[in-house]
Coordinates of C-alpha atoms and ligand atoms in Angstrom, one line a residue:
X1 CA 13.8 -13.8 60.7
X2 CA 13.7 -13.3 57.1
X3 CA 14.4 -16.7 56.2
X4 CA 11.4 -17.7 58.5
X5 CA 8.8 -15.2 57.0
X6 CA 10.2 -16.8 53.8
X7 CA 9.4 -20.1 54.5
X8 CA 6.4 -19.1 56.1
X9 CA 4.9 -17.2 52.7
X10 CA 6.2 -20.4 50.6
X11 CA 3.9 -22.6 53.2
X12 CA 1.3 -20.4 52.6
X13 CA 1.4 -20.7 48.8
X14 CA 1.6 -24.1 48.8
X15 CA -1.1 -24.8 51.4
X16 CA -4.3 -25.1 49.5
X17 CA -3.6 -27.0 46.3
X18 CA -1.3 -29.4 48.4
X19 CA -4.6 -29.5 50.9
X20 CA -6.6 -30.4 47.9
X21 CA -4.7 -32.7 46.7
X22 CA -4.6 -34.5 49.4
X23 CA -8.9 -34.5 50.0
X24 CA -9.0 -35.6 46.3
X25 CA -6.7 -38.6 47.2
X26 CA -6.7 -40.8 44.6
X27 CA -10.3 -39.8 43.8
X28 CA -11.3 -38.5 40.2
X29 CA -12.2 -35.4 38.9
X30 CA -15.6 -35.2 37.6
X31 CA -15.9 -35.6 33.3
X32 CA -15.5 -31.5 31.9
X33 CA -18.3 -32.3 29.4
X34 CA -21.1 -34.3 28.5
X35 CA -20.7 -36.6 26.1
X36 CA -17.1 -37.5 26.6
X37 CA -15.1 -40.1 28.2
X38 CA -14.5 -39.2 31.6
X39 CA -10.6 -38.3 30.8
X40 CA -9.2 -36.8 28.0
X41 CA -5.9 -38.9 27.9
X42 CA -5.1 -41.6 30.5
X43 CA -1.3 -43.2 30.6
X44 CA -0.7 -46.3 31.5
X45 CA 1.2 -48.7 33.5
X46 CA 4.1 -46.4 34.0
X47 CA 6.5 -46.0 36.9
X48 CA 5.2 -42.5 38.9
X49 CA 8.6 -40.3 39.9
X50 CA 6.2 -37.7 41.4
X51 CA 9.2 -34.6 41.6
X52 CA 9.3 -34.5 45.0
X53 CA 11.8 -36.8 45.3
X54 CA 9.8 -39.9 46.8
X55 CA 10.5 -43.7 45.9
X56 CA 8.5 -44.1 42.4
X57 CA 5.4 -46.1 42.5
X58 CA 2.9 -48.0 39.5
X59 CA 0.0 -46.0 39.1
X60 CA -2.1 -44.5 36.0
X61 CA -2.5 -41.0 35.5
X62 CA -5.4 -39.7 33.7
X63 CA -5.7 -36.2 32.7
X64 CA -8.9 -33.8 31.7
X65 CA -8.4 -30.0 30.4
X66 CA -5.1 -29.3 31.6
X67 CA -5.3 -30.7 34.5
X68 CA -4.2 -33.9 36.3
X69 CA -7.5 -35.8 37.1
X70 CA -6.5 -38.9 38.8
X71 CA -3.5 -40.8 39.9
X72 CA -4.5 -44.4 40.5
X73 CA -2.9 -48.2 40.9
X74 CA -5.8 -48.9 38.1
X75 CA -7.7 -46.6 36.2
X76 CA -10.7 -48.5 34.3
X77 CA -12.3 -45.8 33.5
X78 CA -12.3 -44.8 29.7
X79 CA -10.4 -41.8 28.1
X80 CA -10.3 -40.1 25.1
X81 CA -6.7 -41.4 24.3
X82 CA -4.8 -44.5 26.4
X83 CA -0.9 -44.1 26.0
X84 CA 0.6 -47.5 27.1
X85 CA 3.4 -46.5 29.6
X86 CA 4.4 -49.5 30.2
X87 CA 8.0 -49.5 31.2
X88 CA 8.5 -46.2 31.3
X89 CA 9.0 -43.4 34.1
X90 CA 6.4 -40.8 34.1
X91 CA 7.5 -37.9 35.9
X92 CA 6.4 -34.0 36.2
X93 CA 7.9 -31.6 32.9
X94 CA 11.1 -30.6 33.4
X95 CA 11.5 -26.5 34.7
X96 CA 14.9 -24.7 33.3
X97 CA 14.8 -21.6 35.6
X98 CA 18.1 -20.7 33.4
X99 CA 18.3 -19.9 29.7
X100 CA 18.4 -17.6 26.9
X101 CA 15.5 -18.7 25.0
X102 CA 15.1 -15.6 23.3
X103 CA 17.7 -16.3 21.1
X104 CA 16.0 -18.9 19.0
X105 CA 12.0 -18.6 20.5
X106 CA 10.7 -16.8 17.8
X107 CA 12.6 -18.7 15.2
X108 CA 11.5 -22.1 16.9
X109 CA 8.9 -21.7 18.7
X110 CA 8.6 -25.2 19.7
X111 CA 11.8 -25.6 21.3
X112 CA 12.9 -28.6 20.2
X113 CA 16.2 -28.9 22.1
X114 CA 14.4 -28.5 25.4
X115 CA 11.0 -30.4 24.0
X116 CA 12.9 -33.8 23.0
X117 CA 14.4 -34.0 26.5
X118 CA 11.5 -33.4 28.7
X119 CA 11.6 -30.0 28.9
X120 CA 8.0 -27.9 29.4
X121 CA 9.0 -24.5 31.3
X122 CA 11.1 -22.5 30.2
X123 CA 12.8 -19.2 31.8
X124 CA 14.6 -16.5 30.4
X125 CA 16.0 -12.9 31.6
X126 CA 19.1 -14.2 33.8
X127 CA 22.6 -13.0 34.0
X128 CA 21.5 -9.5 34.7
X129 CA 20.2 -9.1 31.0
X130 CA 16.5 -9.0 30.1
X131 CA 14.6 -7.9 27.0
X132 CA 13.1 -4.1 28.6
X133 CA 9.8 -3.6 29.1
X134 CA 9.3 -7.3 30.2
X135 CA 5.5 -6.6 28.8
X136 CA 6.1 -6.3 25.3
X137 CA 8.7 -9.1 25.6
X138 CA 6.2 -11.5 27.0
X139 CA 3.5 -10.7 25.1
X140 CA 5.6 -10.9 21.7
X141 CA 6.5 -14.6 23.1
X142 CA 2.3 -15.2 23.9
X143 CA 2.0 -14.1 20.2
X144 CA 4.9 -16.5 19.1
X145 CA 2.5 -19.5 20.7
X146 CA 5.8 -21.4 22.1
X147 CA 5.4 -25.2 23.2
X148 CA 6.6 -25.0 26.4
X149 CA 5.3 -22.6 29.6
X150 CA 7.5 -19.2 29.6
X151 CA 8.6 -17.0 32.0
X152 CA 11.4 -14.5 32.8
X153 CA 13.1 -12.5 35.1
X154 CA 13.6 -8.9 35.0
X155 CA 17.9 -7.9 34.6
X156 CA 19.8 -5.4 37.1
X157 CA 22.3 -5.1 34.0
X158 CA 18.9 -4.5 31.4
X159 CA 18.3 -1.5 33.8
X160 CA 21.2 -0.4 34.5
X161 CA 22.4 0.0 30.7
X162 CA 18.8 1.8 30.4
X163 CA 19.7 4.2 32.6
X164 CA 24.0 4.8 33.1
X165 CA 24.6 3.0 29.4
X166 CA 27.8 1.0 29.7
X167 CA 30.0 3.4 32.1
X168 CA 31.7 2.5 35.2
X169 CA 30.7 5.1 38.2
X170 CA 28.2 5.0 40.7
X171 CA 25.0 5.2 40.3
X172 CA 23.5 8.9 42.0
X173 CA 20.4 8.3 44.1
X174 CA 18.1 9.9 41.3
X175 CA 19.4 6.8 38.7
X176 CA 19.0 4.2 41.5
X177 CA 15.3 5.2 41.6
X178 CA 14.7 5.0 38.6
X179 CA 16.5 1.4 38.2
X180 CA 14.2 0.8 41.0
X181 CA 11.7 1.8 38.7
X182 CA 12.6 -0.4 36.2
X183 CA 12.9 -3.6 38.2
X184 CA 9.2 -2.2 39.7
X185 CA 7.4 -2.3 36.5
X186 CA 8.9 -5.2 35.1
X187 CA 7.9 -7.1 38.2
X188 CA 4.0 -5.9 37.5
X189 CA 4.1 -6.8 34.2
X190 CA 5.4 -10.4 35.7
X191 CA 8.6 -11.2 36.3
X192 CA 9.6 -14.1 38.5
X193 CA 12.4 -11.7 40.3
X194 CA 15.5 -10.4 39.7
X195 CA 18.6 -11.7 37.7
X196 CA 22.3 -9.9 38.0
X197 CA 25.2 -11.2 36.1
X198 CA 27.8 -9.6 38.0
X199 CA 30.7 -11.0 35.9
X200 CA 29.0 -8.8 32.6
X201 CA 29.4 -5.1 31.7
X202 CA 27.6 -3.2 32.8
X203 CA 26.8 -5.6 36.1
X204 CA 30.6 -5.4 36.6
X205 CA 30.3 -1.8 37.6
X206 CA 28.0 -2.0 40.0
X207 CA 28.4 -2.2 43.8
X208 CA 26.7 -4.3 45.7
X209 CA 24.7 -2.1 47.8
X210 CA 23.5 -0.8 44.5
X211 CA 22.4 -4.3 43.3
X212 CA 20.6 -4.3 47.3
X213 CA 18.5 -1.6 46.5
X214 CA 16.8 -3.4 43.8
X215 CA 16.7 -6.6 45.0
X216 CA 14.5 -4.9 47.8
X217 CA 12.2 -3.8 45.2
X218 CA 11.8 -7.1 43.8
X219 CA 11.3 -9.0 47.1
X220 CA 9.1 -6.8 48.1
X221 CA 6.6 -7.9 45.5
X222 CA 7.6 -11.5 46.1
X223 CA 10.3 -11.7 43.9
X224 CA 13.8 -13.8 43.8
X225 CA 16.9 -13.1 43.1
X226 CA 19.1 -15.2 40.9
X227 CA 23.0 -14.2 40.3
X228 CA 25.6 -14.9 37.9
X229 CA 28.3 -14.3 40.2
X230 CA 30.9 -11.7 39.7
X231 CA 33.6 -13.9 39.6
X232 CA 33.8 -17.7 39.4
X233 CA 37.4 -18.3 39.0
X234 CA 40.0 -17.2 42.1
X235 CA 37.4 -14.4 43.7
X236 CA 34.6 -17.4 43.8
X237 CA 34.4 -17.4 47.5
X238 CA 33.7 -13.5 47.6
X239 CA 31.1 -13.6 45.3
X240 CA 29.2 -16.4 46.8
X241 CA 29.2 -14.1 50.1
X242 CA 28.1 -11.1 47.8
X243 CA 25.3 -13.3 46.8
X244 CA 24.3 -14.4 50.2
X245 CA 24.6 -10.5 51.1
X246 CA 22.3 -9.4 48.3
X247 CA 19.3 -12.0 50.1
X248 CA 20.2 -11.4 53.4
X249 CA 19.8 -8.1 52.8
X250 CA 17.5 -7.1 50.0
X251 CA 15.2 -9.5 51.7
X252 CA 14.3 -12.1 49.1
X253 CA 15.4 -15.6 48.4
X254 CA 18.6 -15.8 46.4
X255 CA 20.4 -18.3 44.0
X256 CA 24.4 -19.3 42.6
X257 CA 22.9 -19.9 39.2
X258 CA 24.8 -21.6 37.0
X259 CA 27.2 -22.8 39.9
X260 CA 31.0 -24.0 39.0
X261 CA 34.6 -23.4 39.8
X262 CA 36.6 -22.2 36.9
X263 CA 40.6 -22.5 36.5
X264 CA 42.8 -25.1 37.3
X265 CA 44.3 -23.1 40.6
X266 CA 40.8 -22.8 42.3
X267 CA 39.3 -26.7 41.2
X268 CA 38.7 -28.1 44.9
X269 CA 36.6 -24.7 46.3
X270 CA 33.3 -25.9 45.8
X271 CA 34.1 -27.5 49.6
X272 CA 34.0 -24.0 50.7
X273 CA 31.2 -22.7 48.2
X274 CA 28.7 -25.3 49.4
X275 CA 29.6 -24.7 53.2
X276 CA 29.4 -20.9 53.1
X277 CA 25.8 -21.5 51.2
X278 CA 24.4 -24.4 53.8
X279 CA 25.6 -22.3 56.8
X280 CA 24.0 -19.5 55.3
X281 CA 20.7 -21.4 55.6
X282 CA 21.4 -22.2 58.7
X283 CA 20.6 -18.4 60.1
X284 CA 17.9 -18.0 57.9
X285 CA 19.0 -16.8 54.4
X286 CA 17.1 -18.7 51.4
X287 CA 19.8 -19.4 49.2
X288 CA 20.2 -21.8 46.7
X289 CA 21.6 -23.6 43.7
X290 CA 21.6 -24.7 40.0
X291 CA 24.1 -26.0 37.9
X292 CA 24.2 -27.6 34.4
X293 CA 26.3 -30.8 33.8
X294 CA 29.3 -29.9 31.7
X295 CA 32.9 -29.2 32.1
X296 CA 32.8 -26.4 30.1
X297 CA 31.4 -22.9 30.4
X298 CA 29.9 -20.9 27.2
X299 CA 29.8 -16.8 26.7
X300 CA 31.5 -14.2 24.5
X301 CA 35.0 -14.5 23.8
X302 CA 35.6 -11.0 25.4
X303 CA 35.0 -12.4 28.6
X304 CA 38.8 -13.3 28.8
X305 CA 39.3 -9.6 28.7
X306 CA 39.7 -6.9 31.6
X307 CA 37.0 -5.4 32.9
X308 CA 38.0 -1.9 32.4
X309 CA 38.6 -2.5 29.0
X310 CA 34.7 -2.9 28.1
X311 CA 33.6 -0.1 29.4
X312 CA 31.6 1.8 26.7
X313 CA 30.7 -0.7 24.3
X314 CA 32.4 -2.1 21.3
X315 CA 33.6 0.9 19.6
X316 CA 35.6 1.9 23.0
X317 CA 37.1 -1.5 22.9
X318 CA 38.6 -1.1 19.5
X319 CA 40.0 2.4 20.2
X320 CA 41.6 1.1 22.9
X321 CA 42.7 -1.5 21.2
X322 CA 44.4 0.8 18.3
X323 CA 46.6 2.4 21.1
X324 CA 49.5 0.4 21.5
X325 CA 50.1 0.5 25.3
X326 CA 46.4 -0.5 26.2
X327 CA 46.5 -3.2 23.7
X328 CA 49.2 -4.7 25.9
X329 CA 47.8 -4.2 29.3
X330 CA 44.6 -5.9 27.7
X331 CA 47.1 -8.9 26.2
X332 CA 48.8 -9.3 29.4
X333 CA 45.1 -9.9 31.3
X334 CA 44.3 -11.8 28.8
X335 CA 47.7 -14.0 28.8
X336 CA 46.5 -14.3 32.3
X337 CA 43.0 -15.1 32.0
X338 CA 43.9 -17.9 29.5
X339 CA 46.2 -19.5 31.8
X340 CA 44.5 -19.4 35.0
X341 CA 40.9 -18.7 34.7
X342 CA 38.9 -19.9 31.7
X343 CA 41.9 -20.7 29.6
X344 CA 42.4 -23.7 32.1
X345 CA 46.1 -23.4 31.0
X346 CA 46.0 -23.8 26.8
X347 CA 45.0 -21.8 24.1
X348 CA 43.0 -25.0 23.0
X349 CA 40.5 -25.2 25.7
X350 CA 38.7 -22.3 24.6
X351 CA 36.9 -22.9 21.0
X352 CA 34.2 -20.6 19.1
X353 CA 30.6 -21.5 19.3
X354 CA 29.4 -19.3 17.0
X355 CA 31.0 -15.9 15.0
X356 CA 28.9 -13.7 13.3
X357 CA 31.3 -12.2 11.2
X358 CA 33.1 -15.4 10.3
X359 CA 30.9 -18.3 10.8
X360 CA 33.2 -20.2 9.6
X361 CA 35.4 -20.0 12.8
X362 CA 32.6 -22.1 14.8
X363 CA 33.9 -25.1 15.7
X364 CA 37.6 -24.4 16.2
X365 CA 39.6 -23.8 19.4
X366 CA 42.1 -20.6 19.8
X367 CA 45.1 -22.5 19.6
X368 CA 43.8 -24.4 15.7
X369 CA 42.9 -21.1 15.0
X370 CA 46.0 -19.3 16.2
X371 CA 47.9 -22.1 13.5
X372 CA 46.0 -20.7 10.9
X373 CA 46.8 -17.6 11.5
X374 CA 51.1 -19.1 10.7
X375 CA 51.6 -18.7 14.8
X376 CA 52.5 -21.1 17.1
X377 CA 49.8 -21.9 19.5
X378 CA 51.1 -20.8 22.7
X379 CA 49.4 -19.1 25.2
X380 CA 50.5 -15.8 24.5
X381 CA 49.7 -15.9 20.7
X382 CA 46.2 -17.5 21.7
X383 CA 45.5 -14.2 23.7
X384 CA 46.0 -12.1 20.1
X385 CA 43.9 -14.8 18.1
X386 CA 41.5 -14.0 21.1
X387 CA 42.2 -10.5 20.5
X388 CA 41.8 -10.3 17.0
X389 CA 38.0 -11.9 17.4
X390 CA 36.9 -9.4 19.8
X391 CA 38.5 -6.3 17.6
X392 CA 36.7 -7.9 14.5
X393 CA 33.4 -8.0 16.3
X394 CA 34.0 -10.3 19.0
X395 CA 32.2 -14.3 19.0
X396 CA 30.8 -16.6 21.7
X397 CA 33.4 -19.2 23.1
X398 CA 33.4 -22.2 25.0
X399 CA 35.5 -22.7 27.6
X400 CA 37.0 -25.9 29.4
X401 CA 38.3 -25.1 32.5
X402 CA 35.8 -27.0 35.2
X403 CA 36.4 -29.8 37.3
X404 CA 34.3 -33.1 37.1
X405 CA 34.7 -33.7 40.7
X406 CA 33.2 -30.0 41.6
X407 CA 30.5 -30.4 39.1
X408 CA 29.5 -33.8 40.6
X409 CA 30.5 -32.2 44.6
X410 CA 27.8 -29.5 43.3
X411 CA 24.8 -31.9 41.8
X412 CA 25.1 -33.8 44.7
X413 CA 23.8 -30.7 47.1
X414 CA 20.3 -31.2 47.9
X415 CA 19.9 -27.2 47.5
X416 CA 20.8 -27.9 43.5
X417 CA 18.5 -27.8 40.8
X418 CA 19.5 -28.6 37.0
X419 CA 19.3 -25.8 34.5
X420 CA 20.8 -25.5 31.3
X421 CA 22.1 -22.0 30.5
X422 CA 21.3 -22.9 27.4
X423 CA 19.2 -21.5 24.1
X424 CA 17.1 -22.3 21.1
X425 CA 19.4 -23.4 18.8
X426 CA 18.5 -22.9 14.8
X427 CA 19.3 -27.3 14.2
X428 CA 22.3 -27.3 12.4
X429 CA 23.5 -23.7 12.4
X430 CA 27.0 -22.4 14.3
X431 CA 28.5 -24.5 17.3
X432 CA 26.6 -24.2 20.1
X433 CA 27.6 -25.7 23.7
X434 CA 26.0 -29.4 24.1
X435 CA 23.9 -28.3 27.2
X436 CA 21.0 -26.3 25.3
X437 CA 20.4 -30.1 24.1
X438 CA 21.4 -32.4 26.5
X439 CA 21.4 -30.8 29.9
X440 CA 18.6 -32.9 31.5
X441 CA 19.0 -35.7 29.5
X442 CA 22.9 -36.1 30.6
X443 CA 21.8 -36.1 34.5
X444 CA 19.2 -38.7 34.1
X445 CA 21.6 -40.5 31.8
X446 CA 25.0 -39.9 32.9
X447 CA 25.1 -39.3 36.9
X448 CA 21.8 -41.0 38.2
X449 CA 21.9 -44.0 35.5
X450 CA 25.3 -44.6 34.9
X451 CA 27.2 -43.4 37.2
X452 CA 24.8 -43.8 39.8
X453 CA 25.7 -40.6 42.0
X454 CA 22.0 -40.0 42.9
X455 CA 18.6 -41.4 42.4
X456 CA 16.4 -41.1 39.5
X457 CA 13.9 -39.7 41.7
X458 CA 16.3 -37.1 43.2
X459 CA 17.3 -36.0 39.7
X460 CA 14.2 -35.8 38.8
X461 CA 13.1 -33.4 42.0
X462 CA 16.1 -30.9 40.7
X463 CA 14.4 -30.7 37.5
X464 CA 10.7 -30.2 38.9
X465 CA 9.3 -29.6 42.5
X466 CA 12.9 -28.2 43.6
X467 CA 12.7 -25.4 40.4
X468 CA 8.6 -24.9 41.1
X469 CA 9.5 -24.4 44.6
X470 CA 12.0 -21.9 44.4
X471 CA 9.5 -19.9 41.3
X472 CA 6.9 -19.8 43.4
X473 CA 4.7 -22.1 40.9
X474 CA 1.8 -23.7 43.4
X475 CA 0.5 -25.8 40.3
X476 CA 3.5 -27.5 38.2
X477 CA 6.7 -29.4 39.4
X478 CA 4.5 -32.6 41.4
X479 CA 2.6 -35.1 39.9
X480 CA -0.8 -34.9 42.1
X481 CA -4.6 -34.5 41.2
X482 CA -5.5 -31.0 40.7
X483 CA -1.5 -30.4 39.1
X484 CA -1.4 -28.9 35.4
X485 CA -0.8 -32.0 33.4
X486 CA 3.2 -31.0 32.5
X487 CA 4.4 -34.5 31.8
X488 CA 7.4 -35.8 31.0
X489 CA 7.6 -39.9 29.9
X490 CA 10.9 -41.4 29.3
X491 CA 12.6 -45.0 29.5
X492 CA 15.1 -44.9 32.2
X493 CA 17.3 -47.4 30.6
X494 CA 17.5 -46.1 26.8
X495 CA 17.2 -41.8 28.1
X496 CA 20.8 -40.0 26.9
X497 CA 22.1 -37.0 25.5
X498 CA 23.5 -37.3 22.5
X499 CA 25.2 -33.4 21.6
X500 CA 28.7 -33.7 21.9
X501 CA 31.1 -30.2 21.7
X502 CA 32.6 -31.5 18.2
X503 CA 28.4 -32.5 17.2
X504 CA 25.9 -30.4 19.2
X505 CA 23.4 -30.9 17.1
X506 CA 22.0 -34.1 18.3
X507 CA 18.3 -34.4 20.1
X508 CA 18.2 -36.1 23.7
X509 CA 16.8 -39.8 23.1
X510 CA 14.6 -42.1 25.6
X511 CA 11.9 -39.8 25.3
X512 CA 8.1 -41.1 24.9
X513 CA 5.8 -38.4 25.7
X514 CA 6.2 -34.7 26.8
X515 CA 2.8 -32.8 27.8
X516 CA 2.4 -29.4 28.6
X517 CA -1.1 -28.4 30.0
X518 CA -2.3 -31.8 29.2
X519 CA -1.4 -31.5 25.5
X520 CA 1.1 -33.8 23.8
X521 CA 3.4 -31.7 22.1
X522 CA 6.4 -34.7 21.6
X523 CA 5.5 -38.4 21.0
X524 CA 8.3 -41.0 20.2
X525 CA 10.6 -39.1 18.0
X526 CA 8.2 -36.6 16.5
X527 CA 7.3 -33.0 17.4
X528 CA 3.1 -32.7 17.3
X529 CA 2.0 -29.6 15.7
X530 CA 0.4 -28.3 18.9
X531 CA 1.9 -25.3 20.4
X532 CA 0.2 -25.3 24.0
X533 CA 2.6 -23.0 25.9
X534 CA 1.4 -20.6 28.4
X535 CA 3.3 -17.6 29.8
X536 CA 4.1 -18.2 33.4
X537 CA 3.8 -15.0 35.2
X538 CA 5.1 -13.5 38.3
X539 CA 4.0 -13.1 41.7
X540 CA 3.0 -9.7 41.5
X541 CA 1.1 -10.3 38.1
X542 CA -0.1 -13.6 39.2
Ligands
ZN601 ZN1 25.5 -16.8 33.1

């Protein structure tokens, strides 16, 4: 039933631009103002991918204002600006409904890392954890004038620490309304939905009927829900059903963000992952999938510790830590953890992306710098290396411990779309995992070119109409008169990403042209100084 009303509301949203689309045709829109050429900027000769996953055709695309104006075999009439696209792909900007663009937005406003490969939305607020209240938040990025489209979603764990701090008990019913609150207002001010990252103090604490209860708030006002599962190593299976539960019954859409199977012992389960989620479907709950295309997760290093061992914040850690029977409960999870969850077996396949209290740590693995430390890199002195980082202040880690063949089982499911997880890297500065660069690049690159796993035109409706869909966004992700004019122009055959773990600091290449709201903010190697971003709100602010 829910499913169906579902459906039914995204038909409804849909219905009149796709209507007008259509009745436009191929037709023009007429010239904005006197006095000008008809279009403001007309591309081409370029191959149309249109993002909803259709066979590409040859057509110019002319656009006026912000707007898409005309899709055409031949466009003779004159424009402002002609951009030879000859050769080239032209497809709908690319929509990350995952990242953590706040760290880095206000430092580089134009986004580079996403920019250079295609990117032109941008969302932030998932795993649970959102700046609080979302208003100031988006109107300190409005002020920041970004380069790509912004949005966010509103965090169960943002609330939560609000309102309980960092504690592990229930929630009475007096905090759960006023988490309910929370998740109301930021909503208003224009949240897409609501994130959980289950796997993260303080969403670790909470049960799931908790989580229910606000995830009714946010579908009520035509909201998603988006999850960073509680666990993604041995309990995967559990947590997808949590997920599922958490739509089915909060009423609302619902997403595996970020989807992979971590640890050696569990590589295979994405099978049973992508069953339980298409049966799902099947009786009605709207749940889906994204996934960025790398081997190797990224987070804080203290994620290879207990849960019960973060409660209360840092300074709890660390007097836990002082008492010597705790510190060796906490070692033996960890001793665990590293050998069959994110450790993937080895001290070495966990590295520091970035350490605020030694930056000169970024770059090496546990067990390099477990040798420096005069120990031999085993497992179980890896887990006091790790320990020693989180007591001095902890640092984000990258971890290696997915399959390929899970990863590609998972791109391959119609129900994913890409995201990268990623941030706004300062160029140059710490370690940072390769996908805040390359995510989008390395699909069109790696599995649709090279590998040939999928079509372009299917990867390119992950990154566009399959992400607008799922937001709710009636005007961006297809390339059709009356669209806003978010285009992406690459060459199919020359498009890679180029950030490696040992050098992440490498732009995407194969990019011609990205425009966001019919404004070129990326031309062949060179970032324009035009900063056209808009902030993307909500459904209930919409
Ligand atoms: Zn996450």
């Amino acid at each position: 039933m829910k499913g169906t009303r579902n459906d039914l509301r995204e038909q409804q949203r849909w219905a009149p631009l796709l209507s007008m689309a259509m009745m436009l045709g191929w037709l023009a829109v007429a010239p904005s103002a006197q006095n000008r050429a008809p279009y403001d900027l007309l591309l081409r000769g370029g191959r149309v991918v249109d993002g909803t996953g259709s066979p590409w055709f040859r057509a110019d695309v002319a656009v006026t204002g912000d707007t898409i104006a005309a899709i055409a075999p031949r466009i003779e009439a004159p424009a402002a600006r002609v951009i030879d696209a000859t050769g080239l792909v032209i497809t709908p900007g690319f929509i990350d409904i995952h990242t953590h663009a706040r760290r880095g937005i206000f430092e580089v406003p134009t986004a580079d890392n996403y920019t250079r490969q295609g990117v032109t939305t941008i969302y932030e607020g998932p795993d649970g954890s959102s700046p609080l209240p979302i208003k100031a938040f988006l109107d300190r990025v409005a002020a920041a004038k970004t380069s790509p489209n912004f949005g966010t979603f509103v965090g169960q764990g943002s609330a939560r620490e609000k309102v309980i701090g960092s504690l592990d008990r229930r929630a009475t019913p007096a905090e759960i309304e006023q988490m309910r609150e929370i998740v109301r207002e930021g909503m208003r001010d224009g949240a897409v939905g609501l994130s959980t990252g289950l796997f993260y103090v303080p969403g670790i604490f909470t049960p799931t009927d908790e989580v229910i209860e606000l995830a009714k708030v946010a579908g009520g006002m035509g909201g998603i829900h988006v999850s960073h599962m509680r666990n993604e190593a041995a309990g995967v299976l559990g947590s997808v059903r949590e997920t599922l539960a958490i739509g089915e019954q909060g009423g609302l859409p619902t997403q595996v963000t970020h989807h992979k199977i971590i640890g050696v012992q569990n590589w295979g389960r994405s099978v049973d992952t992508l069953k339980l989620i298409t049966d799902a479907r099947a009786r009605g709950v709207d749940a889906t999938i994204d996934q960025y295309p790398y081997t190797a997760s990224a987070t804080g290093i203290n994620a290879l510790f207990p849960p019960w061992s973060l409660e209360g914040g840092q300074a709890e850690v660390v007097r836990r830590l002082q008492d010597p029977a705790q510190r060796a409960r906490i070692k033996a999870a960890v001793v665990e953890n590293i050998r069959f969850d994110r450790g993937a077996g080895d001290a070495k396949n966990i590295s520091v992306a970035s350490c605020g209290w030694d930056p000169s740590l970024a770059g090496k693995n546990l067990a390099e710098i477990t040798r420096e430390r005069g120990q031999e890199p085993n497992v179980e002195n890896g887990a006091d290396t790790a320990i020693s980082i989180v007591e001095h202040g902890g640092a984000q880690g990258i971890f290696h411990a997915i399959d390929e063949k899970d990863l590609e089982r998972i791109l391959l499911c119609p129900l994913t779309m890409i995201a990268s997880d990623g941030e706004v890297p300062i160029f140059g500065k710490a370690s940072p995992h390769p996908r805040s660069y390359g995510t989008f690049a390395r699909v069109l690159a790696v599995y649709a070119r090279d590998k040939g796993l999928l079509r372009l035109e299917e990867a390119v409706r992950k990154m566009t109409s399959l992400p607008a869909w799922r937001l709710g966004l009636p005007d961006r992700g297809i390339l059709r008169v009356g669209m806003k004019a978010d285009i992406t122009v690459f060459d199919p055959a020359l498009v890679r990403d180029k950030a490696t773990y040992e050098k992440p600091h490498q732009y995407a290449e194969g990019f011609a042209e990205v425009i966001v709201n019919g404004v070129v903010i990326y031309e062949h190697g060179v970032m324009t100084p035009a900063r056209p971003g808009r902030i993307l709100y909500g459904p209930a602010k919409r």
